[in-house]
Amino acid sequence: MRKKWKSCLALSVAASMLIAFAACGKKETDADPTTTPEATATVAPTEAGEPTPEPTPEATPTTAPTPTVAPTEAPSNVTADGKIIIHDITFESKRDSLYFGQRGNAATFWGTIGCNSDGSLQVNGRSAAWHGVSIGFTDATYTAHDVIGKEVYVSFDAYQETGAPIGFSCTLQVNKPDGSTTWPERVSTDALPSGEWVHMEGMIPIYANASAPSLNFETMGEGTENVEFFIDNVLVTYDPNSSVAPNPDFEPAAKVAFENVSLDFSDNNAYFGARGDSVPTVVDGALYVSGRTSSWNGAQVDYSAYDLAGKTITVSYKAKHDEAGDIEINVTMQESDGTDTTYNRVASSGSVAPGEWVTVTGSYTIMDTTVAPTLYFEATDTASFYVDDVTITVE
């Protein structure tokens, strides 16, 4: 190819450069009549002075992007520190007041005095410090939370306007293994100021040997029986990873044998204590029960210390009243197996006319599972009544 190029240059200088280049090109074409050879993968070596072609770099494989994992959101009923929410009640609607049960004579309303809103729970109509409201551990979805042996956390706001500070409490109520009720722990203040919302919070241990827990909102101290109060922003949570040991004070003492009882009240000893709002006193040699505000109010005696399970109790008594119309004056056995409570009639007077004594006798066999029996007198509605010559025997 190079020799052919020199032949073209030997032509006359006057010849047209276009002709020279054309002739040169024709000869180059004619000299290689074959078809264009197929390209090979081998790159021909370059002559001196020509730039060396850069090798084509191999393609770098593209790494697939790592997907971003969205952060896992905590369930709506779990706090940031892992506690499970049972109640979060702000009283923004009247329905919120339905989570609370009434205790004693307390009446509840959706209050218009709120801590940080227009709603709260208003409690009035009380006639004893323990009268108030209670809440259990079943949430708004009707899920019962097992808080036995766990740490429970309570937070709430309280308000009263008596003009002076009062004691206020959120009190734990539980049953001991013997079925008796106790109030071992509380979140409280001795001086809830008047006319000012106060925030209260704290941890309440639910002992491993307790049962039937609930939280009671109530006042404390003398002179607080009739106080109207308000609560707001009630938050109840518990730590599922916590552990509370049994309370050694809850362990039942050994049961003692029952000794038969005969009462004529001549010694002015009432023997029976108050049940509810009643006032049992000895009047004219008889037990007089007055001040009752409900039919279950009356006079009672707790027999939890006695070995009565599975035994038959017989009660005999005389009964009288001074009401305007006929009433019934009955004796009933309250029983608890440590969890559930039942009420069974021992004896009934039937219809009793005013002003006359009637004699009543009845028997009842106590359940084998009973650990906390309580015997009590009660009557129709809120009537006051007398009982006398009471005998109680057990076989």
Short mmCIF file of N, CA, C and O in Angstrom, two decimals, residues 30-92:
data_model
loop_
_atom_site.label_atom_id
_atom_site.label_comp_id
_atom_site.label_asym_id
_atom_site.label_seq_id
_atom_site.Cartn_x
_atom_site.Cartn_y
_atom_site.Cartn_z
N ASP A 30 -8.74 -0.93 -6.58
CA ASP A 30 -8.60 -2.03 -7.52
C ASP A 30 -7.66 -3.10 -7.02
O ASP A 30 -7.78 -4.27 -7.36
N ALA A 31 -6.68 -2.69 -6.25
CA ALA A 31 -5.70 -3.65 -5.78
C ALA A 31 -6.27 -4.59 -4.74
O ALA A 31 -5.66 -5.57 -4.41
N ASP A 32 -7.45 -4.29 -4.17
CA ASP A 32 -8.02 -5.14 -3.09
C ASP A 32 -9.49 -5.36 -3.39
O ASP A 32 -10.37 -4.73 -2.82
N PRO A 33 -9.75 -6.19 -4.44
CA PRO A 33 -11.14 -6.39 -4.88
C PRO A 33 -11.97 -7.28 -3.96
O PRO A 33 -13.14 -7.48 -4.17
N THR A 34 -11.32 -7.81 -2.99
CA THR A 34 -12.04 -8.74 -2.10
C THR A 34 -12.98 -7.97 -1.18
O THR A 34 -12.85 -6.77 -1.00
N THR A 35 -13.88 -8.68 -0.61
CA THR A 35 -14.83 -8.07 0.34
C THR A 35 -14.11 -7.73 1.62
O THR A 35 -13.05 -8.25 1.93
N THR A 36 -14.74 -6.86 2.38
CA THR A 36 -14.16 -6.41 3.67
C THR A 36 -14.08 -7.57 4.64
O THR A 36 -15.06 -8.26 4.86
N PRO A 37 -12.83 -7.83 5.15
CA PRO A 37 -12.72 -8.99 6.08
C PRO A 37 -13.49 -8.73 7.38
O PRO A 37 -13.67 -7.59 7.79
N GLU A 38 -13.92 -9.84 7.97
CA GLU A 38 -14.65 -9.70 9.25
C GLU A 38 -13.70 -9.21 10.32
O GLU A 38 -12.54 -9.55 10.36
N ALA A 39 -14.22 -8.38 11.17
CA ALA A 39 -13.41 -7.84 12.27
C ALA A 39 -13.08 -8.94 13.25
O ALA A 39 -13.88 -9.84 13.50
N THR A 40 -11.86 -8.85 13.77
CA THR A 40 -11.46 -9.81 14.79
C THR A 40 -11.37 -9.12 16.14
O THR A 40 -11.33 -7.89 16.23
N ALA A 41 -11.28 -9.91 17.15
CA ALA A 41 -11.22 -9.34 18.50
C ALA A 41 -9.86 -8.78 18.81
O ALA A 41 -9.67 -8.08 19.78
N THR A 42 -8.82 -9.09 17.90
CA THR A 42 -7.45 -8.63 18.17
C THR A 42 -7.27 -7.23 17.60
O THR A 42 -7.61 -6.98 16.44
N VAL A 43 -6.77 -6.31 18.41
CA VAL A 43 -6.53 -4.93 17.97
C VAL A 43 -5.16 -4.87 17.32
O VAL A 43 -4.17 -5.30 17.93
N ALA A 44 -5.08 -4.37 16.06
CA ALA A 44 -3.79 -4.29 15.34
C ALA A 44 -2.85 -3.35 16.05
O ALA A 44 -3.28 -2.32 16.58
N PRO A 45 -1.57 -3.69 16.07
CA PRO A 45 -0.62 -2.79 16.74
C PRO A 45 -0.50 -1.48 15.99
O PRO A 45 -0.59 -1.44 14.78
N THR A 46 -0.34 -0.42 16.68
CA THR A 46 -0.23 0.90 16.07
C THR A 46 1.21 1.20 15.75
O THR A 46 2.13 0.68 16.38
N GLU A 47 1.44 2.02 14.67
CA GLU A 47 2.78 2.43 14.31
C GLU A 47 3.24 3.56 15.20
O GLU A 47 2.43 4.23 15.86
N ALA A 48 4.50 3.79 15.15
CA ALA A 48 5.10 4.83 16.00
C ALA A 48 4.47 6.16 15.67
O ALA A 48 4.24 6.48 14.51
N GLY A 49 4.23 6.92 16.64
CA GLY A 49 3.66 8.26 16.47
C GLY A 49 2.16 8.31 16.56
O GLY A 49 1.56 9.36 16.73
N GLU A 50 1.49 7.17 16.39
CA GLU A 50 0.03 7.15 16.51
C GLU A 50 -0.36 6.91 17.97
O GLU A 50 0.28 6.15 18.67
N PRO A 51 -1.39 7.57 18.42
CA PRO A 51 -1.79 7.40 19.83
C PRO A 51 -2.30 6.00 20.11
O PRO A 51 -2.98 5.39 19.28
N THR A 52 -1.94 5.52 21.24
CA THR A 52 -2.41 4.19 21.66
C THR A 52 -3.83 4.30 22.18
O THR A 52 -4.12 5.09 23.08
N PRO A 53 -4.73 3.58 21.59
CA PRO A 53 -6.13 3.68 22.07
C PRO A 53 -6.26 3.17 23.50
O PRO A 53 -5.61 2.20 23.88
N GLU A 54 -7.05 3.87 24.23
CA GLU A 54 -7.31 3.46 25.61
C GLU A 54 -8.19 2.22 25.62
O GLU A 54 -9.17 2.14 24.86
N PRO A 55 -7.85 1.23 26.45
CA PRO A 55 -8.72 0.05 26.52
C PRO A 55 -10.06 0.42 27.14
O PRO A 55 -10.13 1.24 28.04
N THR A 56 -11.09 -0.19 26.59
CA THR A 56 -12.43 0.07 27.16
C THR A 56 -12.54 -0.59 28.52
O THR A 56 -12.33 -1.80 28.65
N PRO A 57 -12.82 0.20 29.56
CA PRO A 57 -12.91 -0.41 30.90
C PRO A 57 -14.11 -1.34 31.00
O PRO A 57 -15.13 -1.14 30.35
N GLU A 58 -13.92 -2.40 31.77
CA GLU A 58 -15.03 -3.30 32.00
C GLU A 58 -16.12 -2.61 32.81
O GLU A 58 -15.85 -1.79 33.70
N ALA A 59 -17.36 -2.96 32.53
CA ALA A 59 -18.48 -2.33 33.25
C ALA A 59 -18.48 -2.76 34.71
O ALA A 59 -18.29 -3.93 35.03
N THR A 60 -18.65 -1.78 35.57
CA THR A 60 -18.73 -2.08 37.01
C THR A 60 -20.15 -2.48 37.35
O THR A 60 -21.10 -1.75 37.04
N PRO A 61 -20.32 -3.67 37.92
CA PRO A 61 -21.70 -4.09 38.24
C PRO A 61 -22.34 -3.12 39.23
O PRO A 61 -21.71 -2.67 40.19
N THR A 62 -23.59 -2.79 38.98
CA THR A 62 -24.32 -1.87 39.85
C THR A 62 -24.88 -2.62 41.06
O THR A 62 -25.57 -3.63 40.89
N THR A 63 -24.55 -2.15 42.26
CA THR A 63 -25.06 -2.79 43.49
C THR A 63 -26.51 -2.37 43.72
O THR A 63 -26.83 -1.17 43.68
N ALA A 64 -27.36 -3.34 43.94
CA ALA A 64 -28.77 -3.03 44.18
C ALA A 64 -28.91 -2.21 45.46
O ALA A 64 -28.26 -2.50 46.45
N PRO A 65 -29.72 -1.17 45.44
CA PRO A 65 -29.87 -0.33 46.64
C PRO A 65 -30.50 -1.13 47.80
O PRO A 65 -31.38 -1.96 47.59
N THR A 66 -30.00 -0.88 48.99
CA THR A 66 -30.57 -1.54 50.18
C THR A 66 -31.89 -0.87 50.55
O THR A 66 -31.92 0.36 50.75
N PRO A 67 -32.98 -1.63 50.61
CA PRO A 67 -34.27 -0.99 50.94
C PRO A 67 -34.24 -0.41 52.35
O PRO A 67 -33.66 -0.99 53.26
N THR A 68 -34.87 0.75 52.49
CA THR A 68 -34.97 1.39 53.81
C THR A 68 -36.07 0.73 54.61
O THR A 68 -37.22 0.63 54.15
N VAL A 69 -35.74 0.23 55.81
CA VAL A 69 -36.73 -0.43 56.66
C VAL A 69 -37.43 0.63 57.51
O VAL A 69 -36.77 1.39 58.22
N ALA A 70 -38.74 0.69 57.38
CA ALA A 70 -39.50 1.67 58.16
C ALA A 70 -39.44 1.31 59.64
O ALA A 70 -39.47 0.13 60.00
N PRO A 71 -39.30 2.31 60.50
CA PRO A 71 -39.25 2.01 61.94
C PRO A 71 -40.55 1.37 62.41
O PRO A 71 -41.63 1.73 61.97
N THR A 72 -40.41 0.39 63.28
CA THR A 72 -41.59 -0.29 63.82
C THR A 72 -42.26 0.58 64.86
O THR A 72 -41.63 1.04 65.81
N GLU A 73 -43.55 0.83 64.66
CA GLU A 73 -44.28 1.65 65.62
C GLU A 73 -44.77 0.80 66.78
O GLU A 73 -45.20 -0.34 66.59
N ALA A 74 -44.71 1.35 67.98
CA ALA A 74 -45.20 0.64 69.15
C ALA A 74 -46.72 0.55 69.08
O ALA A 74 -47.38 1.44 68.55
N PRO A 75 -47.31 -0.54 69.58
CA PRO A 75 -48.77 -0.63 69.61
C PRO A 75 -49.37 0.56 70.35
O PRO A 75 -48.73 1.15 71.23
N SER A 76 -50.59 0.92 69.99
CA SER A 76 -51.21 2.11 70.56
C SER A 76 -51.48 1.99 72.05
O SER A 76 -51.69 2.99 72.72
N ASN A 77 -51.49 0.77 72.58
CA ASN A 77 -51.76 0.61 74.01
C ASN A 77 -50.49 0.39 74.82
O ASN A 77 -50.55 -0.12 75.94
N VAL A 78 -49.35 0.76 74.27
CA VAL A 78 -48.08 0.60 74.97
C VAL A 78 -47.38 1.96 75.04
O VAL A 78 -47.28 2.67 74.04
N THR A 79 -46.91 2.33 76.22
CA THR A 79 -46.21 3.59 76.39
C THR A 79 -44.78 3.49 75.87
O THR A 79 -44.30 2.39 75.56
N ALA A 80 -44.09 4.62 75.79
CA ALA A 80 -42.72 4.63 75.27
C ALA A 80 -41.78 3.79 76.12
O ALA A 80 -40.79 3.25 75.61
N ASP A 81 -42.06 3.67 77.40
CA ASP A 81 -41.19 2.86 78.28
C ASP A 81 -41.70 1.44 78.48
O ASP A 81 -41.27 0.74 79.39
N GLY A 82 -42.63 1.00 77.61
CA GLY A 82 -43.03 -0.41 77.60
C GLY A 82 -44.17 -0.78 78.52
O GLY A 82 -44.50 -1.97 78.65
N LYS A 83 -44.82 0.17 79.16
CA LYS A 83 -45.96 -0.15 80.02
C LYS A 83 -47.22 -0.30 79.18
O LYS A 83 -47.40 0.39 78.17
N ILE A 84 -48.09 -1.19 79.60
CA ILE A 84 -49.33 -1.44 78.88
C ILE A 84 -50.42 -0.54 79.44
O ILE A 84 -50.64 -0.48 80.66
N ILE A 85 -51.11 0.17 78.56
CA ILE A 85 -52.17 1.09 78.96
C ILE A 85 -53.48 0.32 79.12
O ILE A 85 -53.93 -0.36 78.20
N ILE A 86 -54.08 0.43 80.29
CA ILE A 86 -55.40 -0.16 80.54
C ILE A 86 -56.49 0.90 80.38
O ILE A 86 -57.49 0.69 79.71
N HIS A 87 -56.27 2.04 81.01
CA HIS A 87 -57.23 3.15 80.91
C HIS A 87 -56.48 4.45 80.60
O HIS A 87 -55.45 4.73 81.21
N ASP A 88 -57.00 5.21 79.67
CA ASP A 88 -56.52 6.56 79.39
C ASP A 88 -57.77 7.41 79.16
O ASP A 88 -58.24 7.57 78.04
N ILE A 89 -58.32 7.94 80.25
CA ILE A 89 -59.65 8.55 80.24
C ILE A 89 -59.51 10.05 80.46
O ILE A 89 -59.04 10.50 81.50
N THR A 90 -59.94 10.82 79.46
CA THR A 90 -59.80 12.27 79.52
C THR A 90 -61.13 12.99 79.74
O THR A 90 -61.15 14.20 79.86
N PHE A 91 -62.23 12.23 79.74
CA PHE A 91 -63.57 12.79 79.97
C PHE A 91 -63.92 13.85 78.94
O PHE A 91 -64.61 14.82 79.23
N GLU A 92 -63.44 13.63 77.71
CA GLU A 92 -63.82 14.52 76.62
C GLU A 92 -65.28 14.29 76.21
O GLU A 92 -65.88 15.13 75.57
#
